[in-house]
Amino acid sequence: MEIKKKDIRALTKEQLRQFFVEQGDKAFRGNQVYEWLWQKSAHDFDAMTNISKETRQMLEDNFVINHIRVDQMQRSSDGTIKNAVRLHDGLIVESVLIPTDTRTTACVSSQVGCSLDCRFCATARLKRMRNLNPDEIYDQVVAIDNESRLYFDRPLSNIVFMGMGEPLMNYNNVLKAIDKITSPEGLGMSPKRIVVSTSGVPKIIKKMADEEVKFGLAVSLHSAIDEVRTSIMPFNATFPLKDLREALEYWYSKTKNKITYEYVVWKGINDTQEAVDALVKFCKFAPSKVNLIEYNPIDDGEFQQASNKAVEMYQNTLERNGITVTVRRSRGKDIDAACGQLANKQ
Ligand code: SAH
C-alpha cells in the first residue's frame, strides 16, 4: 500500500527540527531544510545542496514539496501581469502583478473560488472548492516577486489580498502565510505593506484586533444601507452593517489603524444623495478613507458603472466631510485581471 506523503511545508520549524532529532540527526539540520523551503523557495529536495544525498533521499521518502506552478502568464497592455496558478491537486487560482511608477503590487488569492455571493463579482460564480494552504499563498507572492524583478527590475513592494476568495473565511492560513511573508526567514516584507480585503466578517475582524495584527484592513462596503447592501451582497443578511460597524470600531480602538472602504458606484443602485449620506455617516464610526473603484463589467449589463457626475458627487460630499477619498482606475482589464474579474478564464 502506498503511504500518502506529507507536505513538508505544513511543518513548523520546530516540528522539522524535532523530525531530524527523531531520525538521529542534529536539530540544526531542520533549520537548514527550513531555509531551503521558505527563504530559498526550493521546489525539490535535490536543490538542497548543503544536505547530504542520503538525507535528501530520506526526505524524499517521507515528504513532498507541494509547489505551485505558474501555468500561464498573461501581460496586459498597461503592464499588469496575470498568473494562472496550478495547485498540486490540479485546481487553478489567479494572482495579479500591478505595476505603477513607484510600486509593484501583488494581488493574491486566498481560496479556490469563493463562498460569498456578491452579485457583481465573477469569482462568486465559481463555488468555493477549498481553502488555500499557507504555502500556496506564499508561493503566489514569491512568483510575483520574481516576475517583478525580471520585468521591472525591482522587488515586489506591496501585497493586497484582493484576488479570489474571502481571506477572513480562511483566516488561519492567511495569517500563517503573512507570518512567513513578513518573517526574516521568509521574504522579510513589512506588514505595513500588506492589506487584507474583506467583505466583512465581524467575528474575525474582532479576532484580528485582539491579535493586534500589523497589516492593513480594507472592507468592501459598496453600500452603507442594509437593504441595498443585502441586495448586492446577500451575505450581509447574516452579517448586517450594525455588527460590521461594531467590529470596525473595536478594530480601530485596538490597532489605531485607519480602515479603507472599497466602494463601487453603480447606476440605479447607490448613485443617490441618500447613499452618499449613509456612507459619510458610516465613515464617522471609525477613522477611515474611501477608495472609489471603477466597476469592471462581468455580465450583460445588470450592473453598470454610475456616471462621472455621480462619482463626483461622492467625491465632493466625502471631502466636504473631511473624509479622504481616492478614485481608482482599474488595471489589466483587457486580460480579465481587474478586481472582480478573476474567474479562471484564459
Ligand atoms: N473577498 C474579498 C477580496 C476579494 S474582492 C473582498 O470582498 O474584499 C476584491 C475587491 O474587488 C473587493 O473590494 C470587491 O468588492 C471588488 N470587486 C468585486 N467584483 C468587482 C467588479 N466586478 N468590479 C469592481 N470591483 C469588484
Short mmCIF file of C-alpha atoms and ligand atoms in Angstrom, two decimals:
data_model
loop_
_atom_site.label_atom_id
_atom_site.label_comp_id
_atom_site.label_asym_id
_atom_site.label_seq_id
_atom_site.Cartn_x
_atom_site.Cartn_y
_atom_site.Cartn_z
CA MET A 1 0.00 0.00 0.00
CA GLU A 2 1.37 3.39 -0.90
CA ILE A 3 1.69 5.76 2.03
CA LYS A 4 0.49 9.28 1.35
CA LYS A 5 3.46 11.56 1.86
CA LYS A 6 3.04 14.67 3.94
CA ASP A 7 3.54 18.20 2.62
CA ILE A 8 6.79 19.16 4.34
CA ARG A 9 5.84 22.83 4.41
CA ALA A 10 2.93 22.04 6.71
CA LEU A 11 5.55 21.54 9.45
CA THR A 12 6.69 24.37 11.67
CA LYS A 13 10.39 24.97 12.08
CA GLU A 14 10.25 23.34 15.50
CA GLN A 15 8.50 20.25 14.12
CA LEU A 16 11.11 19.96 11.40
CA ARG A 17 13.94 20.19 13.97
CA GLN A 18 12.19 17.54 16.05
CA PHE A 19 11.85 15.28 13.00
CA PHE A 20 15.60 15.33 12.45
CA VAL A 21 16.28 14.57 16.11
CA GLU A 22 13.96 11.55 15.83
CA GLN A 23 15.96 10.44 12.79
CA GLY A 24 19.12 10.51 14.89
CA ASP A 25 20.36 13.65 13.16
CA LYS A 26 21.00 17.13 14.53
CA ALA A 27 18.15 19.57 15.13
CA PHE A 28 20.17 22.12 13.17
CA ARG A 29 19.52 20.10 10.00
CA GLY A 30 15.91 21.20 10.42
CA ASN A 31 16.99 24.85 10.25
CA GLN A 32 18.89 24.22 7.03
CA VAL A 33 15.97 22.47 5.35
CA TYR A 34 13.55 25.13 6.60
CA GLU A 35 15.70 27.81 4.98
CA TRP A 36 15.62 25.94 1.67
CA LEU A 37 11.86 25.52 1.85
CA TRP A 38 10.96 29.12 2.64
CA GLN A 39 13.71 31.66 2.12
CA LYS A 40 15.12 29.92 -0.95
CA SER A 41 11.80 28.52 -2.21
CA ALA A 42 13.31 25.17 -3.25
CA HIS A 43 10.98 23.15 -5.48
CA ASP A 44 12.62 19.79 -4.82
CA PHE A 45 14.88 18.14 -2.29
CA ASP A 46 17.73 17.76 -4.77
CA ALA A 47 18.17 21.54 -4.82
CA MET A 48 19.28 21.40 -1.17
CA THR A 49 22.97 21.24 -1.93
CA ASN A 50 24.30 21.53 1.61
CA ILE A 51 22.27 18.46 2.69
CA SER A 52 23.79 15.02 2.12
CA LYS A 53 22.44 12.81 -0.63
CA GLU A 54 21.21 10.20 1.86
CA THR A 55 19.33 12.79 3.88
CA ARG A 56 17.74 14.22 0.74
CA GLN A 57 16.62 10.70 -0.21
CA MET A 58 15.21 10.16 3.26
CA LEU A 59 13.24 13.41 2.92
CA GLU A 60 12.02 12.34 -0.49
CA ASP A 61 10.78 9.05 1.02
CA ASN A 62 8.83 10.84 3.71
CA PHE A 63 7.59 14.11 2.26
CA VAL A 64 6.55 16.06 -0.80
CA ILE A 65 7.00 19.75 -1.60
CA ASN A 66 3.63 20.80 -2.98
CA HIS A 67 4.88 23.69 -5.01
CA ILE A 68 2.57 25.80 -7.20
CA ARG A 69 3.24 26.11 -10.92
CA VAL A 70 2.51 29.21 -12.96
CA ASP A 71 0.68 27.56 -15.85
CA GLN A 72 0.05 30.62 -17.89
CA MET A 73 1.16 34.23 -17.67
CA GLN A 74 -0.72 36.97 -19.49
CA ARG A 75 0.54 40.54 -19.89
CA SER A 76 -1.80 43.49 -20.28
CA SER A 77 -1.07 46.49 -22.47
CA ASP A 78 -0.76 48.55 -19.24
CA GLY A 79 1.95 46.25 -17.81
CA THR A 80 -0.32 44.26 -15.49
CA ILE A 81 0.51 40.55 -15.37
CA LYS A 82 -1.96 37.79 -14.55
CA ASN A 83 -0.76 34.35 -13.48
CA ALA A 84 -2.91 31.25 -13.73
CA VAL A 85 -1.52 29.21 -10.89
CA ARG A 86 -1.87 25.43 -10.83
CA LEU A 87 -2.04 23.83 -7.40
CA HIS A 88 -0.76 20.36 -6.56
CA ASP A 89 -4.24 18.85 -6.95
CA GLY A 90 -4.79 20.42 -10.37
CA LEU A 91 -7.08 23.25 -9.24
CA ILE A 92 -6.30 26.73 -10.50
CA VAL A 93 -6.30 30.17 -8.88
CA GLU A 94 -5.19 33.51 -10.24
CA SER A 95 -2.86 36.20 -8.98
CA VAL A 96 -2.02 39.57 -10.47
CA LEU A 97 1.03 41.84 -10.57
CA ILE A 98 0.09 45.51 -10.76
CA PRO A 99 2.98 47.87 -11.59
CA THR A 100 2.94 51.65 -11.12
CA ASP A 101 5.80 54.15 -11.40
CA THR A 102 6.84 53.61 -7.83
CA ARG A 103 5.38 50.28 -6.72
CA THR A 104 4.75 46.72 -7.68
CA THR A 105 1.70 45.27 -6.00
CA ALA A 106 0.78 41.59 -5.85
CA CYS A 107 -2.90 40.79 -5.72
CA VAL A 108 -3.18 37.26 -4.36
CA SER A 109 -5.93 34.67 -3.90
CA SER A 110 -6.84 33.04 -0.61
CA GLN A 111 -9.39 30.42 -1.73
CA VAL A 112 -10.21 28.42 -4.83
CA GLY A 113 -13.48 30.07 -5.79
CA CYS A 114 -15.46 31.89 -3.09
CA SER A 115 -18.29 31.04 -0.74
CA LEU A 116 -19.69 34.57 -0.73
CA ASP A 117 -22.27 35.55 -3.24
CA CYS A 118 -21.57 39.15 -4.28
CA ARG A 119 -23.70 39.60 -7.35
CA PHE A 120 -21.23 41.85 -9.17
CA CYS A 121 -18.18 39.58 -8.81
CA ALA A 122 -17.07 36.94 -11.30
CA THR A 123 -15.32 34.82 -8.66
CA ALA A 124 -18.63 34.41 -6.81
CA ARG A 125 -19.86 32.34 -9.73
CA LEU A 126 -17.26 29.68 -9.04
CA LYS A 127 -18.35 27.94 -5.90
CA ARG A 128 -15.78 27.61 -3.16
CA MET A 129 -13.74 24.46 -3.83
CA ARG A 130 -11.28 24.71 -0.98
CA ASN A 131 -9.09 27.00 1.11
CA LEU A 132 -5.52 27.65 0.05
CA ASN A 133 -2.75 26.40 2.31
CA PRO A 134 -0.27 28.92 3.70
CA ASP A 135 2.44 27.72 1.31
CA GLU A 136 0.12 28.14 -1.69
CA ILE A 137 -0.47 31.76 -0.73
CA TYR A 138 3.22 32.32 -0.05
CA ASP A 139 4.21 30.80 -3.41
CA GLN A 140 1.96 33.21 -5.31
CA VAL A 141 3.83 36.09 -3.68
CA VAL A 142 7.23 34.58 -4.49
CA ALA A 143 6.20 34.05 -8.14
CA ILE A 144 5.16 37.70 -8.44
CA ASP A 145 8.29 38.92 -6.67
CA ASN A 146 10.35 37.01 -9.23
CA GLU A 147 8.34 38.48 -12.11
CA SER A 148 8.71 41.97 -10.65
CA ARG A 149 12.50 41.57 -10.54
CA LEU A 150 12.58 40.09 -14.03
CA TYR A 151 10.28 42.51 -15.86
CA PHE A 152 10.51 45.68 -13.75
CA ASP A 153 13.94 45.37 -12.23
CA ARG A 154 12.74 45.82 -8.67
CA PRO A 155 11.36 43.66 -5.89
CA LEU A 156 7.71 43.42 -5.04
CA SER A 157 6.70 46.30 -2.75
CA ASN A 158 3.08 45.67 -1.71
CA ILE A 159 0.58 42.85 -1.32
CA VAL A 160 -3.20 43.01 -1.36
CA PHE A 161 -5.46 40.05 -0.55
CA MET A 162 -7.95 41.02 -3.24
CA GLY A 163 -7.72 38.02 -5.52
CA MET A 164 -10.08 35.07 -5.45
CA GLY A 165 -11.78 34.18 -2.21
CA GLU A 166 -12.65 35.75 1.12
CA PRO A 167 -9.45 35.91 3.21
CA LEU A 168 -11.30 36.06 6.52
CA MET A 169 -13.05 32.78 5.69
CA ASN A 170 -9.57 31.23 5.55
CA TYR A 171 -8.13 33.33 8.29
CA ASN A 172 -5.72 30.89 9.95
CA ASN A 173 -3.95 30.04 6.71
CA VAL A 174 -3.85 33.68 5.58
CA LEU A 175 -2.29 34.62 8.90
CA LYS A 176 0.30 31.83 8.63
CA ALA A 177 1.16 32.96 5.09
CA ILE A 178 1.56 36.57 6.25
CA ASP A 179 3.81 35.37 9.08
CA LYS A 180 6.08 33.72 6.53
CA ILE A 181 5.96 36.69 4.14
CA THR A 182 6.96 39.10 6.89
CA SER A 183 9.44 36.87 8.69
CA PRO A 184 13.17 37.35 8.04
CA GLU A 185 13.17 33.58 7.48
CA GLY A 186 10.74 34.11 4.60
CA LEU A 187 10.52 37.25 2.47
CA GLY A 188 11.10 39.78 5.24
CA MET A 189 8.47 42.22 3.98
CA SER A 190 6.95 44.84 6.26
CA PRO A 191 3.37 44.05 7.34
CA LYS A 192 2.61 47.72 6.71
CA ARG A 193 2.84 46.92 3.01
CA ILE A 194 0.13 44.27 3.20
CA VAL A 195 -3.61 44.87 3.02
CA VAL A 196 -6.24 42.22 3.69
CA SER A 197 -9.51 42.97 1.95
CA THR A 198 -12.76 41.54 3.26
CA SER A 199 -16.45 41.73 2.64
CA GLY A 200 -16.67 41.97 6.42
CA VAL A 201 -16.80 39.05 8.83
CA PRO A 202 -17.32 40.81 12.19
CA LYS A 203 -16.13 37.98 14.43
CA ILE A 204 -12.83 37.62 12.59
CA ILE A 205 -12.24 41.38 12.43
CA LYS A 206 -12.50 41.38 16.22
CA LYS A 207 -10.11 38.46 16.44
CA MET A 208 -7.60 40.31 14.25
CA ALA A 209 -7.95 43.32 16.52
CA ASP A 210 -7.32 41.19 19.60
CA GLU A 211 -4.21 39.75 17.97
CA GLU A 212 -3.10 43.31 17.16
CA VAL A 213 -2.09 42.39 13.64
CA LYS A 214 0.15 44.89 11.91
CA PHE A 215 -1.21 44.71 8.37
CA GLY A 216 -3.90 46.96 6.92
CA LEU A 217 -7.60 46.27 6.62
CA ALA A 218 -9.85 47.10 3.67
CA VAL A 219 -13.57 46.48 3.72
CA SER A 220 -15.61 46.07 0.55
CA LEU A 221 -18.55 48.17 1.61
CA HIS A 222 -20.36 49.23 -1.59
CA SER A 223 -23.35 50.42 0.42
CA ALA A 224 -23.93 51.68 3.94
CA ILE A 225 -27.65 50.93 3.75
CA ASP A 226 -28.54 47.39 4.86
CA GLU A 227 -31.34 46.86 2.37
CA VAL A 228 -29.19 47.88 -0.58
CA ARG A 229 -26.11 46.03 0.62
CA THR A 230 -28.05 42.82 1.14
CA SER A 231 -29.47 43.07 -2.38
CA ILE A 232 -25.99 43.14 -3.93
CA MET A 233 -24.05 41.20 -1.25
CA PRO A 234 -26.61 38.72 0.11
CA PHE A 235 -24.39 37.52 2.97
CA ASN A 236 -24.97 40.98 4.51
CA ALA A 237 -28.21 39.49 5.80
CA THR A 238 -26.09 37.26 8.07
CA PHE A 239 -23.53 39.95 8.96
CA PRO A 240 -25.54 43.20 8.97
CA LEU A 241 -23.90 46.63 8.97
CA LYS A 242 -24.54 47.14 12.68
CA ASP A 243 -22.33 44.15 13.54
CA LEU A 244 -19.73 45.19 10.98
CA ARG A 245 -19.66 48.71 12.35
CA GLU A 246 -19.22 47.47 15.88
CA ALA A 247 -16.33 45.19 14.83
CA LEU A 248 -14.65 48.05 12.96
CA GLU A 249 -14.92 50.38 15.93
CA TYR A 250 -13.29 47.65 18.00
CA TRP A 251 -10.58 47.18 15.34
CA TYR A 252 -9.70 50.85 15.46
CA SER A 253 -9.72 51.04 19.25
CA LYS A 254 -7.20 48.18 19.40
CA THR A 255 -4.95 48.81 16.39
CA LYS A 256 -5.32 52.56 15.75
CA ASN A 257 -5.20 51.61 12.09
CA LYS A 258 -7.44 53.51 9.70
CA ILE A 259 -9.84 51.39 7.67
CA THR A 260 -10.13 51.63 3.90
CA TYR A 261 -13.59 51.19 2.40
CA GLU A 262 -13.77 49.89 -1.15
CA TYR A 263 -16.77 51.21 -2.94
CA VAL A 264 -18.15 50.97 -6.46
CA VAL A 265 -20.83 53.44 -7.53
CA TRP A 266 -23.41 51.76 -9.74
CA LYS A 267 -26.15 53.33 -11.80
CA GLY A 268 -29.55 52.97 -10.16
CA ILE A 269 -28.16 51.13 -7.12
CA ASN A 270 -26.17 53.53 -4.97
CA ASP A 271 -25.82 56.70 -7.04
CA THR A 272 -28.12 58.78 -4.84
CA GLN A 273 -27.53 61.51 -2.30
CA GLU A 274 -29.14 59.27 0.33
CA ALA A 275 -26.50 56.58 -0.35
CA VAL A 276 -23.64 59.09 -0.03
CA ASP A 277 -25.05 60.47 3.20
CA ALA A 278 -25.25 56.96 4.65
CA LEU A 279 -21.61 56.36 3.66
CA VAL A 280 -20.48 59.61 5.29
CA LYS A 281 -22.24 58.59 8.47
CA PHE A 282 -20.68 55.12 8.38
CA CYS A 283 -17.21 56.63 7.86
CA LYS A 284 -17.53 58.55 11.08
CA PHE A 285 -17.79 55.49 13.32
CA ALA A 286 -14.07 54.76 12.97
CA PRO A 287 -11.32 56.72 11.19
CA SER A 288 -11.37 55.63 7.58
CA LYS A 289 -10.81 56.57 3.97
CA VAL A 290 -12.72 55.63 0.86
CA ASN A 291 -11.46 54.13 -2.39
CA LEU A 292 -13.98 54.65 -5.15
CA ILE A 293 -13.22 51.81 -7.54
CA GLU A 294 -14.30 51.53 -11.10
CA TYR A 295 -16.75 48.76 -11.97
CA ASN A 296 -15.36 46.04 -14.18
CA PRO A 297 -18.28 44.61 -16.09
CA ILE A 298 -18.68 40.86 -15.74
CA ASP A 299 -22.17 40.38 -17.06
CA ASP A 300 -24.71 41.52 -19.56
CA GLY A 301 -25.45 44.87 -18.02
CA GLU A 302 -27.33 44.22 -14.79
CA PHE A 303 -24.66 46.30 -13.08
CA GLN A 304 -23.38 49.46 -14.70
CA GLN A 305 -20.78 51.97 -13.62
CA ALA A 306 -22.50 55.18 -12.49
CA SER A 307 -21.96 58.46 -14.34
CA ASN A 308 -18.92 60.64 -13.68
CA LYS A 309 -21.33 63.12 -12.15
CA ALA A 310 -22.44 60.60 -9.53
CA VAL A 311 -18.82 59.70 -8.72
CA GLU A 312 -18.02 63.42 -8.37
CA MET A 313 -20.98 63.81 -6.03
CA TYR A 314 -19.47 61.09 -3.84
CA GLN A 315 -16.04 62.66 -4.01
CA ASN A 316 -17.24 66.15 -3.15
CA THR A 317 -19.55 65.08 -0.34
CA LEU A 318 -16.89 62.90 1.28
CA GLU A 319 -14.24 65.61 1.01
CA ARG A 320 -16.58 68.23 2.41
CA ASN A 321 -16.98 65.97 5.42
CA GLY A 322 -13.23 65.64 5.89
CA ILE A 323 -13.01 62.06 4.63
CA THR A 324 -10.07 61.14 2.39
CA VAL A 325 -11.24 59.74 -0.90
CA THR A 326 -9.38 58.38 -3.91
CA VAL A 327 -10.78 57.44 -7.27
CA ARG A 328 -9.02 54.35 -8.53
CA ARG A 329 -8.94 53.27 -12.10
CA SER A 330 -8.73 49.58 -12.81
CA ARG A 331 -5.73 47.95 -14.40
CA GLY A 332 -5.42 44.86 -16.54
CA LYS A 333 -9.00 44.92 -17.83
CA ASP A 334 -8.01 43.61 -21.26
CA ILE A 335 -6.83 40.34 -19.72
CA ASP A 336 -9.66 39.98 -17.16
CA ALA A 337 -7.22 40.73 -14.35
CA ALA A 338 -9.10 43.61 -12.73
CA CYS A 339 -11.00 43.48 -9.41
CA GLY A 340 -13.85 41.03 -9.55
CA GLN A 341 -12.88 39.59 -12.93
CA LEU A 342 -10.86 36.63 -11.69
CA ALA A 343 -12.74 33.55 -12.83
CA ASN A 344 -10.16 31.28 -14.44
CA LYS A 345 -10.94 32.45 -17.95
CA GLN A 346 -7.96 32.25 -20.25
N1 SAH B 1 -13.43 38.84 -0.73
C1 SAH B 1 -12.60 39.95 -0.53
C2 SAH B 1 -11.46 40.09 -1.52
C3 SAH B 1 -11.75 39.82 -2.98
S1 SAH B 1 -12.65 41.01 -3.91
C4 SAH B 1 -13.42 41.22 -0.50
O1 SAH B 1 -14.62 41.15 -0.70
O2 SAH B 1 -12.88 42.27 -0.21
C5 SAH B 1 -11.59 42.38 -4.14
C6 SAH B 1 -12.33 43.67 -4.39
O3 SAH B 1 -12.92 43.70 -5.70
C7 SAH B 1 -13.48 43.90 -3.44
O4 SAH B 1 -13.47 45.23 -2.99
C8 SAH B 1 -14.70 43.63 -4.31
O5 SAH B 1 -15.85 44.22 -3.82
C9 SAH B 1 -14.24 44.19 -5.62
N2 SAH B 1 -15.00 43.73 -6.79
C10 SAH B 1 -15.61 42.55 -6.95
N3 SAH B 1 -16.18 42.49 -8.18
C11 SAH B 1 -15.90 43.65 -8.79
C12 SAH B 1 -16.18 44.18 -10.09
N4 SAH B 1 -16.84 43.48 -10.99
N5 SAH B 1 -15.71 45.42 -10.39
C13 SAH B 1 -15.01 46.13 -9.50
N6 SAH B 1 -14.70 45.68 -8.26
C14 SAH B 1 -15.14 44.46 -7.91
#
